[in-house]
């Protein structure tokens, strides 16, 4: 069974337009998003292979993905005007 991807647009559908805008217009955001997607693909590959969740390498990858996701989310919400 394949594990679902953690695409930002799927995780934060309310910000899909902002995410697309940032990917097109902000090189740093695009590079961070590319790294996030690469980590997610790597993690899903490990999950699909049946590796145990106590593996140190696996745990580090998941922490890196979580950090990047939070960083990207902060960047997304910083663009949104606050009322």
Short mmCIF file of N, CA, C and O in Angstrom, two decimals:
data_model
loop_
_atom_site.label_atom_id
_atom_site.label_comp_id
_atom_site.label_asym_id
_atom_site.label_seq_id
_atom_site.Cartn_x
_atom_site.Cartn_y
_atom_site.Cartn_z
N UNK A 1 0.84 -1.18 0.00
CA UNK A 1 0.00 0.00 0.00
C UNK A 1 0.88 1.24 0.00
O UNK A 1 1.80 1.36 0.80
N UNK A 2 0.61 2.15 -0.89
CA UNK A 2 1.41 3.36 -1.01
C UNK A 2 0.96 4.41 0.00
O UNK A 2 -0.23 4.57 0.27
N UNK A 3 1.92 5.10 0.57
CA UNK A 3 1.66 6.14 1.55
C UNK A 3 1.39 7.45 0.81
O UNK A 3 2.10 7.81 -0.13
N UNK A 4 0.39 8.19 1.23
CA UNK A 4 0.02 9.46 0.58
C UNK A 4 1.12 10.50 0.77
O UNK A 4 1.74 10.59 1.83
N UNK A 5 1.33 11.28 -0.26
CA UNK A 5 2.33 12.35 -0.23
C UNK A 5 1.84 13.49 0.66
O UNK A 5 0.64 13.73 0.79
N UNK A 6 2.79 14.18 1.27
CA UNK A 6 2.48 15.35 2.10
C UNK A 6 2.75 16.62 1.28
O UNK A 6 3.65 17.39 1.58
N UNK A 7 1.96 16.82 0.25
CA UNK A 7 2.09 18.03 -0.55
C UNK A 7 1.50 19.21 0.22
O UNK A 7 0.44 19.07 0.84
N UNK A 8 2.17 20.35 0.18
CA UNK A 8 1.68 21.51 0.91
C UNK A 8 0.26 21.89 0.49
O UNK A 8 -0.56 22.24 1.33
N UNK A 9 -0.01 21.82 -0.82
CA UNK A 9 -1.34 22.20 -1.31
C UNK A 9 -2.42 21.27 -0.78
O UNK A 9 -3.57 21.68 -0.63
N UNK A 10 -2.08 20.01 -0.51
CA UNK A 10 -3.05 19.06 0.04
C UNK A 10 -3.20 19.25 1.55
O UNK A 10 -4.29 19.12 2.09
N UNK A 11 -2.10 19.53 2.22
CA UNK A 11 -2.14 19.72 3.67
C UNK A 11 -2.77 21.06 4.06
O UNK A 11 -3.37 21.18 5.12
N UNK A 12 -2.59 22.07 3.20
CA UNK A 12 -3.12 23.41 3.47
C UNK A 12 -3.91 23.92 2.26
O UNK A 12 -3.53 24.90 1.61
N UNK A 13 -5.04 23.27 1.94
CA UNK A 13 -5.78 23.65 0.73
C UNK A 13 -6.26 25.10 0.75
O UNK A 13 -6.41 25.71 -0.31
N UNK A 14 -6.47 25.65 1.93
CA UNK A 14 -6.93 27.04 2.02
C UNK A 14 -5.86 28.02 1.56
O UNK A 14 -6.16 29.19 1.29
N UNK A 15 -4.61 27.56 1.45
CA UNK A 15 -3.50 28.42 1.02
C UNK A 15 -2.95 28.00 -0.35
O UNK A 15 -1.85 28.42 -0.72
N UNK A 16 -3.67 27.18 -1.09
CA UNK A 16 -3.16 26.64 -2.35
C UNK A 16 -2.71 27.75 -3.31
O UNK A 16 -1.65 27.64 -3.92
N UNK A 17 -3.49 28.81 -3.44
CA UNK A 17 -3.12 29.91 -4.35
C UNK A 17 -1.85 30.61 -3.87
O UNK A 17 -0.98 30.95 -4.68
N UNK A 18 -1.74 30.82 -2.58
CA UNK A 18 -0.55 31.47 -2.02
C UNK A 18 0.67 30.59 -2.23
O UNK A 18 1.75 31.08 -2.59
N UNK A 19 0.52 29.30 -2.02
CA UNK A 19 1.64 28.36 -2.20
C UNK A 19 2.11 28.40 -3.65
O UNK A 19 3.32 28.51 -3.91
N UNK A 20 1.19 28.33 -4.58
CA UNK A 20 1.55 28.37 -6.01
C UNK A 20 2.25 29.68 -6.35
O UNK A 20 3.24 29.70 -7.09
N UNK A 21 1.74 30.78 -5.80
CA UNK A 21 2.35 32.09 -6.04
C UNK A 21 3.79 32.12 -5.51
O UNK A 21 4.69 32.59 -6.21
N UNK A 22 3.99 31.62 -4.31
CA UNK A 22 5.33 31.62 -3.72
C UNK A 22 6.28 30.72 -4.49
O UNK A 22 7.45 31.08 -4.69
N UNK A 23 5.82 29.58 -4.94
CA UNK A 23 6.68 28.68 -5.72
C UNK A 23 7.13 29.36 -7.01
O UNK A 23 8.29 29.23 -7.41
N UNK A 24 6.24 30.12 -7.62
CA UNK A 24 6.58 30.81 -8.87
C UNK A 24 7.45 32.04 -8.66
O UNK A 24 8.26 32.38 -9.52
N UNK A 25 7.29 32.73 -7.53
CA UNK A 25 7.88 34.06 -7.38
C UNK A 25 8.93 34.21 -6.28
O UNK A 25 9.51 35.28 -6.16
N UNK A 26 9.15 33.17 -5.50
CA UNK A 26 10.10 33.27 -4.39
C UNK A 26 11.04 32.07 -4.46
O UNK A 26 10.67 30.95 -4.11
N UNK A 27 12.27 32.32 -4.93
CA UNK A 27 13.22 31.24 -5.15
C UNK A 27 13.53 30.48 -3.86
O UNK A 27 13.59 29.25 -3.86
N UNK A 28 13.69 31.18 -2.75
CA UNK A 28 13.98 30.51 -1.48
C UNK A 28 12.83 29.58 -1.09
O UNK A 28 13.06 28.43 -0.68
N UNK A 29 11.60 30.05 -1.24
CA UNK A 29 10.44 29.21 -0.93
C UNK A 29 10.41 27.99 -1.84
O UNK A 29 10.18 26.87 -1.39
N UNK A 30 10.66 28.20 -3.13
CA UNK A 30 10.66 27.10 -4.09
C UNK A 30 11.70 26.06 -3.72
O UNK A 30 11.42 24.86 -3.72
N UNK A 31 12.90 26.49 -3.39
CA UNK A 31 13.97 25.55 -3.02
C UNK A 31 13.64 24.80 -1.74
O UNK A 31 13.87 23.59 -1.65
N UNK A 32 13.08 25.50 -0.76
CA UNK A 32 12.67 24.84 0.49
C UNK A 32 11.55 23.84 0.21
O UNK A 32 11.54 22.74 0.77
N UNK A 33 10.60 24.21 -0.64
CA UNK A 33 9.51 23.31 -1.00
C UNK A 33 10.04 22.08 -1.74
O UNK A 33 9.61 20.96 -1.49
N UNK A 34 11.00 22.29 -2.63
CA UNK A 34 11.61 21.17 -3.35
C UNK A 34 12.29 20.22 -2.36
O UNK A 34 12.17 19.00 -2.49
N UNK A 35 12.99 20.77 -1.38
CA UNK A 35 13.65 19.95 -0.35
C UNK A 35 12.61 19.20 0.48
O UNK A 35 12.78 18.03 0.80
N UNK A 36 11.53 19.87 0.83
CA UNK A 36 10.44 19.25 1.58
C UNK A 36 9.86 18.06 0.81
O UNK A 36 9.67 16.98 1.36
N UNK A 37 9.60 18.26 -0.48
CA UNK A 37 9.05 17.19 -1.31
C UNK A 37 10.03 16.03 -1.44
O UNK A 37 9.64 14.86 -1.43
N UNK A 38 11.32 16.35 -1.56
CA UNK A 38 12.35 15.31 -1.67
C UNK A 38 12.40 14.48 -0.38
O UNK A 38 12.45 13.25 -0.43
N UNK A 39 12.38 15.15 0.77
CA UNK A 39 12.37 14.44 2.05
C UNK A 39 11.12 13.57 2.18
O UNK A 39 11.19 12.42 2.63
N UNK A 40 9.98 14.12 1.79
CA UNK A 40 8.73 13.37 1.88
C UNK A 40 8.79 12.11 1.01
O UNK A 40 8.40 11.03 1.45
N UNK A 41 9.31 12.25 -0.19
CA UNK A 41 9.43 11.09 -1.09
C UNK A 41 10.36 10.04 -0.49
O UNK A 41 10.07 8.85 -0.54
N UNK A 42 11.45 10.49 0.09
CA UNK A 42 12.41 9.58 0.72
C UNK A 42 11.76 8.85 1.90
O UNK A 42 11.91 7.64 2.06
N UNK A 43 11.03 9.58 2.73
CA UNK A 43 10.35 8.98 3.88
C UNK A 43 9.30 7.97 3.43
O UNK A 43 9.20 6.87 3.97
N UNK A 44 8.51 8.34 2.43
CA UNK A 44 7.49 7.42 1.92
C UNK A 44 8.12 6.15 1.35
O UNK A 44 7.60 5.05 1.52
N UNK A 45 9.28 6.30 0.72
CA UNK A 45 10.00 5.13 0.20
C UNK A 45 10.42 4.20 1.33
O UNK A 45 10.31 2.98 1.21
N UNK A 46 10.90 4.78 2.42
CA UNK A 46 11.28 3.97 3.58
C UNK A 46 10.05 3.30 4.20
O UNK A 46 10.11 2.14 4.60
N UNK A 47 8.96 4.04 4.28
CA UNK A 47 7.73 3.47 4.84
C UNK A 47 7.23 2.32 3.97
O UNK A 47 6.83 1.28 4.49
N UNK A 48 7.26 2.51 2.66
CA UNK A 48 6.81 1.46 1.74
C UNK A 48 7.68 0.22 1.83
O UNK A 48 7.21 -0.89 1.61
N UNK A 49 8.96 0.40 2.19
CA UNK A 49 9.87 -0.73 2.28
C UNK A 49 9.71 -1.49 3.59
O UNK A 49 10.32 -2.54 3.78
N UNK A 50 8.92 -0.94 4.53
CA UNK A 50 8.65 -1.62 5.78
C UNK A 50 9.69 -1.38 6.86
O UNK A 50 9.77 -2.12 7.84
N UNK A 51 10.49 -0.35 6.72
CA UNK A 51 11.50 -0.05 7.74
C UNK A 51 10.82 0.32 9.05
O UNK A 51 9.77 0.93 9.05
N UNK A 52 11.42 -0.06 10.15
CA UNK A 52 10.87 0.26 11.47
C UNK A 52 10.97 1.73 11.78
O UNK A 52 11.90 2.41 11.36
N UNK A 53 10.01 2.23 12.52
CA UNK A 53 9.99 3.65 12.83
C UNK A 53 10.99 4.03 13.91
O UNK A 53 11.13 5.19 14.23
N UNK A 54 11.72 3.06 14.46
CA UNK A 54 12.74 3.38 15.46
C UNK A 54 14.11 3.59 14.83
O UNK A 54 15.08 3.87 15.52
N UNK A 55 14.21 3.49 13.53
CA UNK A 55 15.46 3.72 12.83
C UNK A 55 15.87 5.19 12.97
O UNK A 55 15.06 6.09 12.72
N UNK A 56 17.12 5.44 13.39
CA UNK A 56 17.59 6.81 13.62
C UNK A 56 17.54 7.67 12.35
O UNK A 56 17.14 8.83 12.40
N UNK A 57 17.98 7.10 11.25
CA UNK A 57 17.98 7.85 9.99
C UNK A 57 16.56 8.26 9.61
O UNK A 57 16.30 9.41 9.25
N UNK A 58 15.64 7.33 9.73
CA UNK A 58 14.22 7.58 9.44
C UNK A 58 13.69 8.69 10.35
O UNK A 58 13.01 9.62 9.89
N UNK A 59 14.01 8.62 11.62
CA UNK A 59 13.53 9.63 12.58
C UNK A 59 14.10 11.01 12.25
O UNK A 59 13.38 12.00 12.33
N UNK A 60 15.36 11.07 11.88
CA UNK A 60 15.97 12.37 11.51
C UNK A 60 15.29 12.96 10.29
O UNK A 60 15.02 14.16 10.23
N UNK A 61 15.00 12.10 9.30
CA UNK A 61 14.32 12.58 8.10
C UNK A 61 12.95 13.14 8.43
O UNK A 61 12.56 14.19 7.92
N UNK A 62 12.22 12.44 9.30
CA UNK A 62 10.89 12.91 9.68
C UNK A 62 10.97 14.24 10.44
O UNK A 62 10.13 15.12 10.25
N UNK A 63 11.97 14.40 11.29
CA UNK A 63 12.14 15.67 12.02
C UNK A 63 12.48 16.80 11.05
O UNK A 63 11.98 17.92 11.19
N UNK A 64 13.36 16.51 10.07
CA UNK A 64 13.70 17.52 9.07
C UNK A 64 12.47 17.93 8.28
O UNK A 64 12.25 19.12 8.01
N UNK A 65 11.65 16.94 7.89
CA UNK A 65 10.43 17.24 7.14
C UNK A 65 9.48 18.10 7.98
O UNK A 65 8.91 19.07 7.48
N UNK A 66 9.32 17.75 9.25
CA UNK A 66 8.43 18.52 10.13
C UNK A 66 8.93 19.96 10.28
O UNK A 66 8.15 20.91 10.24
N UNK A 67 10.25 20.13 10.45
CA UNK A 67 10.83 21.47 10.57
C UNK A 67 10.57 22.27 9.29
O UNK A 67 10.13 23.42 9.35
N UNK A 68 10.83 21.65 8.14
CA UNK A 68 10.63 22.35 6.87
C UNK A 68 9.15 22.69 6.65
O UNK A 68 8.83 23.78 6.17
N UNK A 69 8.28 21.78 7.02
CA UNK A 69 6.84 22.04 6.86
C UNK A 69 6.43 23.25 7.71
O UNK A 69 5.69 24.12 7.24
N UNK A 70 6.91 23.31 8.94
CA UNK A 70 6.59 24.45 9.81
C UNK A 70 7.17 25.74 9.25
O UNK A 70 6.52 26.78 9.24
N UNK A 71 8.41 25.66 8.76
CA UNK A 71 9.06 26.84 8.16
C UNK A 71 8.27 27.33 6.95
O UNK A 71 8.00 28.53 6.81
N UNK A 72 7.87 26.40 6.08
CA UNK A 72 7.10 26.77 4.90
C UNK A 72 5.74 27.33 5.28
O UNK A 72 5.28 28.32 4.70
N UNK A 73 5.10 26.71 6.26
CA UNK A 73 3.79 27.22 6.73
C UNK A 73 3.93 28.65 7.25
O UNK A 73 3.10 29.51 6.95
N UNK A 74 4.99 28.90 8.02
CA UNK A 74 5.22 30.26 8.52
C UNK A 74 5.41 31.24 7.38
O UNK A 74 4.89 32.37 7.42
N UNK A 75 6.13 30.84 6.36
CA UNK A 75 6.33 31.71 5.19
C UNK A 75 5.01 31.98 4.48
O UNK A 75 4.74 33.09 4.04
N UNK A 76 4.19 30.93 4.36
CA UNK A 76 2.88 31.07 3.68
C UNK A 76 2.01 32.05 4.45
O UNK A 76 1.42 32.96 3.87
N UNK A 77 1.91 31.87 5.75
CA UNK A 77 1.01 32.71 6.54
C UNK A 77 1.56 34.10 6.73
O UNK A 77 0.78 35.03 6.99
N UNK A 78 2.85 34.31 6.57
CA UNK A 78 3.42 35.66 6.63
C UNK A 78 2.99 36.50 5.44
O UNK A 78 2.95 37.71 5.51
N UNK A 79 2.67 35.84 4.32
CA UNK A 79 2.26 36.54 3.10
C UNK A 79 0.81 37.00 3.19
O UNK A 79 0.43 38.00 2.61
N UNK A 80 0.01 36.26 3.97
CA UNK A 80 -1.41 36.56 4.09
C UNK A 80 -1.59 37.81 4.93
O UNK A 80 -1.06 37.89 6.04
N UNK A 81 -2.36 38.80 4.44
CA UNK A 81 -2.62 40.00 5.25
C UNK A 81 -3.38 39.63 6.53
O UNK A 81 -4.33 38.84 6.48
N UNK A 82 -2.96 40.18 7.63
CA UNK A 82 -3.63 39.94 8.91
C UNK A 82 -4.65 41.05 9.17
O UNK A 82 -4.37 42.20 8.97
N UNK A 83 -5.81 40.65 9.62
CA UNK A 83 -6.88 41.62 9.88
C UNK A 83 -6.97 41.94 11.35
O UNK A 83 -6.75 41.21 12.21
#
